[in-house]
Short mmCIF file of C-alpha atoms in Angstrom, two decimals:
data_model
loop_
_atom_site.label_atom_id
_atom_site.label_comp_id
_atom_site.label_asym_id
_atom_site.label_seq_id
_atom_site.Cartn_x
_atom_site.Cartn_y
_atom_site.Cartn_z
CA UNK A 21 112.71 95.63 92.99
CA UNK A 22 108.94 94.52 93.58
CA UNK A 23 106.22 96.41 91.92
CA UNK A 24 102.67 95.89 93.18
CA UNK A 25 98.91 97.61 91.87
CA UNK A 26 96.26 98.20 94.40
CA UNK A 27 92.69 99.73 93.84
CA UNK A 28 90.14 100.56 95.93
CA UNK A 29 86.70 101.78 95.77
CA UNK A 30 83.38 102.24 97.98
CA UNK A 31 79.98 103.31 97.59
CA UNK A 32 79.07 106.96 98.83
CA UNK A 33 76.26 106.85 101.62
CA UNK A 34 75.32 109.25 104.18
CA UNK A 35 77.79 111.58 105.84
CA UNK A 36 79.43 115.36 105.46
CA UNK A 37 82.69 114.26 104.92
CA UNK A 38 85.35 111.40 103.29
CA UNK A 39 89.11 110.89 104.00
CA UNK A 40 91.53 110.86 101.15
CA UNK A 41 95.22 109.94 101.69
CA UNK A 42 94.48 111.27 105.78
CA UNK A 43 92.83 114.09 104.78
CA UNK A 44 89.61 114.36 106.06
CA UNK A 45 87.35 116.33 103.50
CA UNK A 46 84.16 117.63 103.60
CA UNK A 47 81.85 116.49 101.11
CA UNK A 48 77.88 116.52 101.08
CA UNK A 49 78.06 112.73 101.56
CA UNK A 50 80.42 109.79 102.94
CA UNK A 51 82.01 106.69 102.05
CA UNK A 52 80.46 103.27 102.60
CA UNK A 53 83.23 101.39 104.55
CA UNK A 54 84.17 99.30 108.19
CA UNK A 55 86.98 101.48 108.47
CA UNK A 56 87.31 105.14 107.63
CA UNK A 57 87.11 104.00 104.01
CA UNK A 58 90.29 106.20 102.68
CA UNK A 59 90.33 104.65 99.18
CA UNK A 60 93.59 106.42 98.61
CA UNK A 61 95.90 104.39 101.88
CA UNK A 62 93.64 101.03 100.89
CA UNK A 63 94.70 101.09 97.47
CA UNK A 64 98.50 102.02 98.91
CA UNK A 65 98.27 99.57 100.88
CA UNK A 66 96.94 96.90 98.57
CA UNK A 67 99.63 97.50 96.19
CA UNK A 68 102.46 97.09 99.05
CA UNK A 69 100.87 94.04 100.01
CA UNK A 70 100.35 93.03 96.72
CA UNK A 71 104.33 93.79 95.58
CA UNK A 72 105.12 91.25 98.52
CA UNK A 73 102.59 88.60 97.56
CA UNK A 74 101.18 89.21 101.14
CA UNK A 75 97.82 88.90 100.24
CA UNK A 76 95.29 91.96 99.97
CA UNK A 77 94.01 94.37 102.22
CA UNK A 78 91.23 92.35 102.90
CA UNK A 79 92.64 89.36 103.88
CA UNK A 80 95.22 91.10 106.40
CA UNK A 81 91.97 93.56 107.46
CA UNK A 82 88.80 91.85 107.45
CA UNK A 83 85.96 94.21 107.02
CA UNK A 84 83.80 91.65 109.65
CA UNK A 85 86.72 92.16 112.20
CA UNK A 86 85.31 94.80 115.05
CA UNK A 87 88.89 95.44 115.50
CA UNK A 88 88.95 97.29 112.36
CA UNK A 89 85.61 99.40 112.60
CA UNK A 90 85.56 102.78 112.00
CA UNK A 91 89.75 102.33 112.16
CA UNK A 92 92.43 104.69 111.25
CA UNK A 93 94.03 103.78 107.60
CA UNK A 94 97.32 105.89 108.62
CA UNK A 95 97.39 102.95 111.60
CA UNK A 96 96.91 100.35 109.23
CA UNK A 97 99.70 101.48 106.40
CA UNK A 98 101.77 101.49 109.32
CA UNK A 99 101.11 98.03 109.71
CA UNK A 100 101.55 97.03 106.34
CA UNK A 101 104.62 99.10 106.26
CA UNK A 102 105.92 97.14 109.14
CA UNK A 103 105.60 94.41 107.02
CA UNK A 104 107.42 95.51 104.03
CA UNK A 105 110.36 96.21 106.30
CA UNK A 106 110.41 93.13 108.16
CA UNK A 107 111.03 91.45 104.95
CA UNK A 108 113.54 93.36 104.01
CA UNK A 109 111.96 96.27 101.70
CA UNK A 110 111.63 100.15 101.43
CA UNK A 111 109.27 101.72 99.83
CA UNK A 112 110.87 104.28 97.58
CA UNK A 113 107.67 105.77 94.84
CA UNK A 114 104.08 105.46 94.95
CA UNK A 115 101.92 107.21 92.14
CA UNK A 116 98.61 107.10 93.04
CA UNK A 117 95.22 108.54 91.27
CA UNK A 118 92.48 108.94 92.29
CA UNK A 119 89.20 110.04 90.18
CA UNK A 120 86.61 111.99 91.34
CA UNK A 121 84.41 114.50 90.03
CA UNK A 122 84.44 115.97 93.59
CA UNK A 123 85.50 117.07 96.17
CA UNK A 124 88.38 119.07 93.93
CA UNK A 125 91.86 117.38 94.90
CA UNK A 126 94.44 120.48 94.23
CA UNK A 127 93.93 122.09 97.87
CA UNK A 128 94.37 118.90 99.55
CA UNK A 129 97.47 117.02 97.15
CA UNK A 130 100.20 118.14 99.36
CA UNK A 131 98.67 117.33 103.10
CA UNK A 132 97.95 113.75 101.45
CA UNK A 133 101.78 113.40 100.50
CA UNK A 134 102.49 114.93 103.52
CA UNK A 135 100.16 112.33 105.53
CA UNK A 136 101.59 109.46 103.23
CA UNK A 137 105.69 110.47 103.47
#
């Protein structure tokens, strides 16, 4: 068993919405980032790398790579999770948190577990 901790944050800037664990939200601003900035699948996805000693989410996706602008952070938890499996792992829990004052989190919880199973 391998346990890794990720963490993510970003800066709000301008924008009407911010993606959460796939979910895109609306919100009366957006999140500073190269990709969509989805805190919640960075931090995942920092703590699977992390478990693995693969490095962090920065090193695999480097935020001065136009490859990753604007990208998808479902396609790129895919890609760590393709990882994980090539060496042999499964990911069986994640609990994740996430603070924020807003956008409230209860209507979206289960599309993000849905999004993240």
């Amino acid at each position: 068993m391998r346990i890794g901790h990720g963490y993510d944050v970003h800066a709000f800037g301008e924008g009407d919405h911010i993606v959460l664990g796939g979910e895109r939200l609306a919100h009366t601003r957006g999140l500073v980032a190269h990709s969509d900035g989805d805190v919640v699948l960075h931090a995942l996805s920092d703590a699977l790398l992390g478990a693995l000693a693969l490095g962090d989410i920065g090193h695999h996706f480097p935020d001065d790579d136009p490859e990753f602008e604007d990208a998808n952070s479902r396609r790129l938890l895919m890609h760590v999770m393709a990882k994980i499996r090539a060496g042999g792992y499964e990911l069986c829990n994640a609990d994740i948190t996430i603070i924020a004052q807003a956008p409230k989190m209860a209507p979206h919880i289960f599309a993000m577990r849905q999004n993240i199973a």
